[in-house]
Coordinates of C-alpha atoms and ligand atoms in Angstrom, one line a residue:
M14 CA 87.7 88.8 97.0
S15 CA 87.9 92.3 96.9
E16 CA 88.1 93.7 93.1
L17 CA 89.7 96.9 94.9
S18 CA 93.9 97.3 95.0
R19 CA 96.1 95.8 97.7
I20 CA 96.7 97.6 101.1
W21 CA 100.2 96.3 101.8
L22 CA 101.8 95.3 105.0
S23 CA 104.8 98.1 104.7
S24 CA 105.9 99.1 101.0
P25 CA 108.7 101.4 100.2
H26 CA 107.4 105.2 100.7
M27 CA 109.9 107.1 98.5
G28 CA 110.2 110.8 99.7
G29 CA 111.0 112.0 96.2
Q30 CA 114.3 113.3 96.3
E31 CA 116.1 109.8 96.3
Q32 CA 116.8 109.8 92.3
D33 CA 118.7 113.1 92.5
F34 CA 121.2 111.3 94.5
V35 CA 121.0 108.3 92.5
N36 CA 121.7 110.7 88.9
Q37 CA 124.8 112.6 90.8
A38 CA 125.9 109.1 91.0
F39 CA 125.5 108.0 87.7
D40 CA 126.4 111.4 86.4
S41 CA 129.9 111.4 87.9
N42 CA 130.0 107.8 87.3
W43 CA 130.2 106.3 90.6
V44 CA 128.3 103.4 89.9
A45 CA 130.6 101.2 93.0
P46 CA 130.6 99.6 96.3
L47 CA 132.2 102.8 97.8
G48 CA 131.6 107.0 96.1
P49 CA 129.9 109.8 97.9
N50 CA 126.3 108.9 98.2
V51 CA 128.3 105.6 100.4
N52 CA 129.6 108.5 103.1
G53 CA 127.1 111.1 102.5
F54 CA 124.6 108.2 103.7
E55 CA 126.6 107.6 106.7
E56 CA 127.1 111.3 108.0
D57 CA 123.6 111.4 108.3
L58 CA 123.0 107.9 110.1
E59 CA 125.7 109.2 112.5
R60 CA 124.3 112.6 112.6
Y61 CA 121.2 111.1 113.6
I62 CA 121.4 108.3 115.6
K63 CA 124.1 110.4 118.2
E64 CA 126.1 109.6 120.8
D65 CA 129.4 109.5 118.5
K66 CA 128.6 106.2 116.7
K67 CA 130.4 105.4 113.9
A68 CA 127.9 103.4 110.8
A69 CA 129.4 101.7 108.3
C70 CA 126.8 100.7 104.8
L71 CA 126.4 97.6 104.2
V72 CA 124.6 95.3 101.8
S73 CA 122.0 94.0 103.9
G74 CA 121.2 94.6 108.2
T75 CA 122.0 90.9 108.4
A76 CA 125.0 91.6 106.7
A77 CA 125.9 93.8 108.6
L78 CA 124.6 91.2 112.1
H79 CA 127.4 88.9 111.0
L80 CA 129.8 91.7 110.5
G81 CA 129.3 92.5 114.2
L82 CA 129.7 89.3 115.8
I83 CA 133.0 88.6 114.0
Q84 CA 134.2 91.7 115.7
L85 CA 133.1 91.3 118.8
G86 CA 135.1 87.3 118.5
V87 CA 132.4 84.9 117.5
G88 CA 133.9 82.0 116.3
Y89 CA 133.4 78.2 116.5
A90 CA 131.2 76.4 119.0
D91 CA 130.8 79.9 120.9
E92 CA 127.3 80.2 122.5
V93 CA 125.3 83.5 121.7
L94 CA 122.5 84.1 123.6
C95 CA 119.6 85.2 121.0
Q96 CA 116.2 86.3 121.6
S97 CA 113.5 83.9 119.8
F98 CA 111.1 85.8 119.0
T99 CA 112.3 87.8 115.7
F100 CA 112.9 87.5 112.4
S101 CA 115.7 84.1 111.6
A102 CA 117.8 87.5 109.7
S103 CA 118.4 87.7 113.9
A104 CA 119.6 83.9 114.3
N105 CA 121.0 83.1 111.2
P106 CA 124.6 84.6 111.2
I107 CA 125.1 82.6 114.8
I108 CA 125.4 79.4 112.6
Y109 CA 127.5 81.0 109.7
Q110 CA 130.1 81.2 112.0
G111 CA 129.7 77.4 113.4
A112 CA 128.5 79.3 117.0
T113 CA 125.3 78.1 118.9
P114 CA 122.0 80.3 119.2
I115 CA 120.8 80.1 122.9
F116 CA 117.5 81.3 122.4
I117 CA 115.4 83.2 125.0
D118 CA 111.8 84.5 125.7
S119 CA 110.3 87.4 125.7
E120 CA 108.4 89.8 128.3
K121 CA 105.1 91.2 127.9
S122 CA 105.5 94.7 128.1
T123 CA 107.9 94.7 124.9
W124 CA 107.7 91.5 123.5
N125 CA 111.1 91.9 123.6
I126 CA 114.3 89.6 125.0
C127 CA 113.2 88.6 129.0
P128 CA 116.2 90.0 131.4
D129 CA 115.1 87.2 133.4
A130 CA 115.2 84.5 131.2
L131 CA 118.6 86.3 129.9
E132 CA 120.0 85.9 133.6
E133 CA 118.8 82.5 134.1
A134 CA 120.6 81.0 130.7
I135 CA 123.8 83.1 131.6
K136 CA 123.9 81.3 134.6
D137 CA 122.7 78.0 133.5
R138 CA 125.3 78.3 130.1
I139 CA 128.0 79.0 133.3
K140 CA 127.5 76.4 135.2
K141 CA 127.2 74.1 131.7
G142 CA 130.9 75.2 131.6
K143 CA 130.6 78.2 128.8
K144 CA 130.3 81.6 129.3
P145 CA 127.9 83.6 126.6
K146 CA 130.1 85.6 123.7
A147 CA 127.2 87.7 122.8
I148 CA 123.8 88.6 123.5
I149 CA 121.5 89.5 120.2
A150 CA 119.0 92.1 121.6
V151 CA 116.3 93.4 119.2
H152 CA 113.8 95.7 119.0
L153 CA 110.7 94.0 117.8
Y154 CA 107.9 96.5 115.1
G155 CA 110.3 99.2 116.7
M156 CA 109.4 99.1 120.2
P157 CA 112.8 99.2 122.2
Y158 CA 113.4 96.2 124.7
L159 CA 114.2 97.2 128.6
V160 CA 116.9 98.5 127.7
D161 CA 117.8 99.4 131.2
E162 CA 117.2 95.4 133.1
V163 CA 119.0 93.9 129.6
H164 CA 122.3 95.6 129.8
Q165 CA 122.5 95.8 133.2
V166 CA 122.4 91.6 132.7
A167 CA 124.7 92.1 130.4
N168 CA 126.9 94.0 132.3
K169 CA 127.0 92.2 135.3
Y170 CA 128.3 89.0 133.1
E171 CA 130.4 91.2 131.1
I172 CA 128.9 90.1 128.1
P173 CA 128.5 92.6 124.8
V174 CA 124.8 93.2 123.5
L175 CA 124.4 93.1 119.5
E176 CA 121.4 94.8 118.7
D177 CA 119.1 93.9 115.8
A178 CA 117.7 97.5 115.5
A179 CA 116.8 96.7 111.9
E180 CA 113.4 97.9 112.8
A181 CA 113.4 100.6 115.4
L182 CA 115.5 102.7 113.3
G183 CA 114.0 106.2 115.1
S184 CA 112.5 104.9 118.2
H185 CA 113.9 105.8 121.3
Y186 CA 114.2 104.8 125.1
K187 CA 115.1 107.7 127.3
G188 CA 115.4 110.3 124.4
R189 CA 118.2 107.3 123.4
N190 CA 118.5 106.3 119.7
C191 CA 117.8 102.8 119.3
G192 CA 121.2 102.0 117.5
S193 CA 122.9 103.3 120.0
F194 CA 123.0 100.8 123.0
G195 CA 124.6 98.1 121.9
E196 CA 128.8 97.5 121.4
F197 CA 127.0 97.3 117.6
A198 CA 124.3 97.7 116.1
A199 CA 122.8 96.4 112.7
L200 CA 120.0 98.5 111.3
S201 CA 118.0 97.1 107.7
F202 CA 117.1 99.7 104.5
N203 CA 115.6 96.4 103.3
G204 CA 111.9 97.1 101.1
N205 CA 109.7 96.2 103.6
K206 CA 111.4 98.7 106.4
I207 CA 111.1 101.9 108.2
I208 CA 113.3 103.9 105.0
T209 CA 114.7 101.4 102.4
T210 CA 117.7 101.7 99.7
S211 CA 115.7 98.6 97.9
G212 CA 118.1 96.5 100.1
G213 CA 120.2 97.3 102.0
G214 CA 122.0 98.3 106.1
A215 CA 124.7 99.5 108.2
L216 CA 126.7 98.6 111.2
V217 CA 127.0 101.1 114.1
C218 CA 130.1 101.2 115.5
P219 CA 132.1 102.5 118.6
S220 CA 134.8 104.3 117.3
S221 CA 136.0 104.7 113.3
D222 CA 138.5 102.1 114.2
A223 CA 135.8 99.7 114.7
K224 CA 134.2 101.0 111.5
A225 CA 137.6 100.7 108.9
K226 CA 137.7 97.1 110.4
T227 CA 133.8 97.0 109.5
V228 CA 134.7 98.5 105.5
F229 CA 137.9 96.4 105.5
L230 CA 136.0 92.8 106.1
A231 CA 133.4 93.8 103.9
T232 CA 135.5 94.9 101.0
Q233 CA 137.3 91.6 100.6
A234 CA 139.8 92.2 103.5
R235 CA 142.6 93.5 101.4
D236 CA 145.8 94.2 102.9
E237 CA 148.1 96.8 101.7
A238 CA 150.1 96.1 98.9
P239 CA 149.4 96.9 95.2
H240 CA 149.0 93.3 94.6
Y241 CA 146.3 91.5 95.9
Q242 CA 147.8 89.8 99.5
H243 CA 145.1 88.8 102.2
S244 CA 145.5 87.9 105.6
H245 CA 142.3 87.8 106.6
I246 CA 138.3 85.9 105.0
G247 CA 136.5 88.8 103.4
Y248 CA 133.0 89.7 102.3
N249 CA 131.7 91.3 99.7
Y250 CA 129.2 93.6 102.1
R251 CA 129.5 96.6 100.9
M252 CA 126.9 98.9 99.9
S253 CA 126.8 100.0 96.1
N254 CA 126.8 104.0 95.8
I255 CA 123.4 104.3 93.3
V256 CA 121.7 102.2 96.8
A257 CA 123.4 104.5 99.0
G258 CA 121.5 107.3 96.7
I259 CA 118.5 106.2 97.9
G260 CA 119.0 106.1 101.7
R261 CA 120.3 109.4 101.4
G262 CA 116.7 111.0 99.8
Q263 CA 114.7 108.6 102.4
M264 CA 117.6 110.0 105.4
L265 CA 115.3 113.7 104.2
V266 CA 111.9 111.8 105.1
L267 CA 112.5 109.2 107.8
D268 CA 110.7 111.7 111.3
Q269 CA 107.9 111.7 108.6
H270 CA 107.5 108.8 108.2
V271 CA 108.3 107.8 111.8
D272 CA 105.8 110.3 112.3
L273 CA 102.8 108.7 110.2
R274 CA 103.6 104.9 110.9
R275 CA 102.9 106.0 114.6
K276 CA 99.8 107.5 113.5
M277 CA 98.9 104.7 111.9
H278 CA 99.4 103.3 115.4
A279 CA 97.5 105.6 117.0
F280 CA 94.1 105.0 114.1
Y281 CA 94.6 101.2 116.2
V282 CA 94.5 101.8 119.1
E283 CA 91.5 104.8 119.3
A284 CA 90.0 101.3 116.2
F285 CA 90.4 99.0 119.3
K286 CA 89.5 101.3 122.3
N287 CA 86.0 99.3 123.2
I288 CA 86.7 95.9 122.2
V289 CA 87.2 93.6 124.8
G290 CA 90.2 90.8 124.3
V291 CA 92.2 93.2 121.9
E292 CA 95.1 94.6 122.9
V293 CA 97.3 97.2 120.2
L294 CA 101.4 96.6 121.5
S295 CA 101.9 100.2 123.1
A296 CA 104.9 101.4 124.8
P297 CA 104.6 100.8 127.8
T298 CA 105.9 103.4 130.2
E299 CA 106.8 106.9 128.6
D300 CA 111.1 106.1 128.4
F301 CA 109.8 104.2 125.5
Y302 CA 109.4 106.1 122.2
A303 CA 108.7 103.4 119.0
N304 CA 108.4 104.0 115.9
H305 CA 106.1 101.7 115.1
W306 CA 107.3 100.4 112.0
L307 CA 104.6 97.4 112.1
S308 CA 101.7 97.7 114.6
A309 CA 100.2 94.8 115.9
I310 CA 97.7 93.2 118.1
T311 CA 96.9 90.0 120.3
V312 CA 93.8 88.8 120.0
D313 CA 92.4 86.3 123.1
P314 CA 89.5 84.4 121.8
E315 CA 88.3 83.4 125.8
K316 CA 87.5 87.6 125.4
T317 CA 86.2 87.8 121.6
K318 CA 83.2 84.1 121.6
G319 CA 86.3 82.6 120.2
F320 CA 87.2 85.2 117.5
T321 CA 90.5 84.7 116.5
C322 CA 93.8 86.9 114.9
E323 CA 93.0 84.4 111.8
D324 CA 89.6 84.7 112.0
L325 CA 90.6 88.7 111.2
R326 CA 93.6 87.7 108.9
A327 CA 90.9 86.4 106.9
A328 CA 88.3 89.0 107.0
F329 CA 91.0 91.3 105.8
L330 CA 92.3 89.1 103.3
E331 CA 88.9 88.7 102.0
E332 CA 88.9 92.2 101.1
N333 CA 92.6 92.4 99.8
I334 CA 94.4 94.0 103.1
E335 CA 97.4 91.8 103.7
S336 CA 97.9 91.3 107.6
R337 CA 100.7 89.4 108.6
P338 CA 101.2 86.4 112.3
L339 CA 103.6 87.6 114.8
W340 CA 107.5 86.1 113.5
K341 CA 107.5 82.6 114.0
P342 CA 110.1 82.1 117.3
M343 CA 113.0 80.7 115.9
H344 CA 113.3 77.9 118.9
L345 CA 109.7 76.7 117.1
Q346 CA 111.4 76.8 113.6
P347 CA 112.6 73.2 111.8
I348 CA 115.7 75.0 111.6
F349 CA 117.0 76.0 115.1
Q350 CA 114.9 73.5 117.0
Q351 CA 117.5 71.6 118.6
H352 CA 118.8 74.4 120.1
P353 CA 118.4 75.0 123.6
Y354 CA 115.7 78.1 124.9
Y355 CA 115.5 79.5 128.1
G356 CA 111.6 80.6 128.8
D357 CA 107.7 80.5 130.0
Q358 CA 105.8 80.5 127.0
V359 CA 105.7 84.2 126.6
C360 CA 106.7 84.2 122.3
E361 CA 104.9 81.2 121.7
K362 CA 101.5 82.8 123.4
L363 CA 102.2 86.4 121.2
F364 CA 103.0 83.6 118.2
K365 CA 99.3 82.1 118.3
D366 CA 97.2 84.6 119.6
G367 CA 99.3 88.0 117.1
L368 CA 98.4 89.7 113.9
C369 CA 100.3 92.5 112.1
L370 CA 98.3 94.9 110.7
P371 CA 98.9 97.7 107.5
S372 CA 101.3 100.0 108.7
G373 CA 102.8 102.1 106.4
S374 CA 103.6 105.4 105.8
N375 CA 101.7 105.9 102.4
L376 CA 98.5 104.7 103.5
T377 CA 95.7 106.8 102.9
D378 CA 92.4 108.3 104.5
S379 CA 90.3 105.9 102.0
D380 CA 92.5 102.8 103.4
R381 CA 92.1 103.0 106.2
N382 CA 88.8 103.6 106.2
R383 CA 88.6 100.1 104.0
I384 CA 90.3 98.6 107.4
L385 CA 87.9 100.1 109.8
K386 CA 84.8 98.6 107.9
V387 CA 86.7 95.5 108.4
I388 CA 87.3 95.5 112.0
T389 CA 84.0 97.1 113.2
N390 CA 82.4 94.0 110.5
C391 CA 84.1 91.8 112.7
F392 CA 84.5 92.7 116.0
S393 CA 80.0 94.5 116.4
N394 CA 78.4 91.0 117.1
Ligands
PLP417 C1 115.3 92.8 108.5 C2 115.4 92.4 109.5 C3 116.6 91.9 109.9 C4 117.4 91.3 108.2 O1 117.6 92.7 107.3 P1 118.2 92.3 106.0 O2 118.5 94.0 105.5 O3 116.4 92.0 105.5 O4 119.3 91.5 105.7 C5 117.3 91.3 111.0 N1 116.5 91.7 112.0 C6 115.4 91.9 112.3 C7 114.5 92.2 112.8 C8 114.7 92.0 110.8 O5 113.0 92.9 110.8

C-alpha cells in the first residue's frame, strides 16, 4: 500500500471561526443543551433554507427523522413508505415507532425514489386495507429527488412527505432549497456531511408551533410546572450549545464547501469523459442543483471489458485512497428483508455497479493528481 497519506471520501473541513463560537460558549458558561449558539445556528439555518421554515437543532439527523415521524402521527402498526436506496438512518426511526417500512425503488435519473413505484405501492397498500401514514424521500448524495413528480403523487393521496435532506444542505430544485419541500425535513451535521458539528442534526419545521413541539419533545417533554410534570413521552435530543458553536462557524463556509464539492464533481466528469462504460451521477436537467456531497459513478463491466467498480475500489485502496460502494438498498438488508418492496431492480443494479469517490471540500491538487493517476492507469488499456 502507498506510503502517502490517506485520501478520504469526505472528512471534516473547518473554516476557522468555529472555535470562536465555541469559546464564547465557554466564556459565558453556556455549556448546556440550549443557549445563544443554538438559537444563532437555528436562525442561520432558517435564513439559509428560506420559505418561512423554522429549524430545531438536535443531536443527530436520525433524531430529526424520529421526531418528524412522531409529529406526522406515525405510530404502532402504521405503514411508512421509504426510499430503499438510502442509509439505514432513513428507515430505522420507522421501527422506533413500531411502524412498518414499505420500501420503494429508485428511478434512473436522480437515483432517488421513483414516483411510479411510489404510486403503485400506495394503491396496493390501500387495496390491502391500510393507507400509508407518511413518505420518506431522500436527496441521495445531494442530488434532489424528482420533487414535482414525487409531491404530486403525495398530494394526490394526501400523504405527507418527510424529506431526508441529510446529504443535501446547499442543494436546490427549481431555485428552491432542499430541506424546504417536505412537511418536515431532516438535516445532518455528522462528521462526514457537507458541514459538520462533529455530530448533530436539525428538524426543519413548517411553523413556530411545530418547532416548539419539536423542542418540547427533544427536551424530555416537560409540562409547564415548577416540578417535573409529564403528560407525553419525551426524548433527550436537543443540540448542545458547544456543538452549535461549530455549526455557526460552518455556516460561514457552507456555500464555499458547496462550490468546492461541485468542483470535485466537475473534476470527475472531466476525468471519465472519454471512458466508455463509466457514468458520473449528474443533474438530469438545469432544474436540479446538487451540492454533490459525494461524487458517485457507475461502472458497466459489459462496456469496460469486464473491469468492475470493485476493481476500481481495489486500485484506489492500493494507493491509500478511500472509495466506497453505493448504499446497499434497505430491502436487501438482513434486518429489513421481510418488509414489502415495490420496484423494478433499479437500486439493486446501482448497488452492484456503483462507487462513491473522494469528494471532500478539503482535497488538494496533489490529491486530485493521485486520484487521476489511478483512473488513468485503470482505464488506459
Ligand atoms: C447521515 C444521514 C442520516 C443520519 O444523520 P445522522 O446525523 O448521522 O444521524 C440520515 N439519512 C441520510 C440519507 C444520511 O446520509
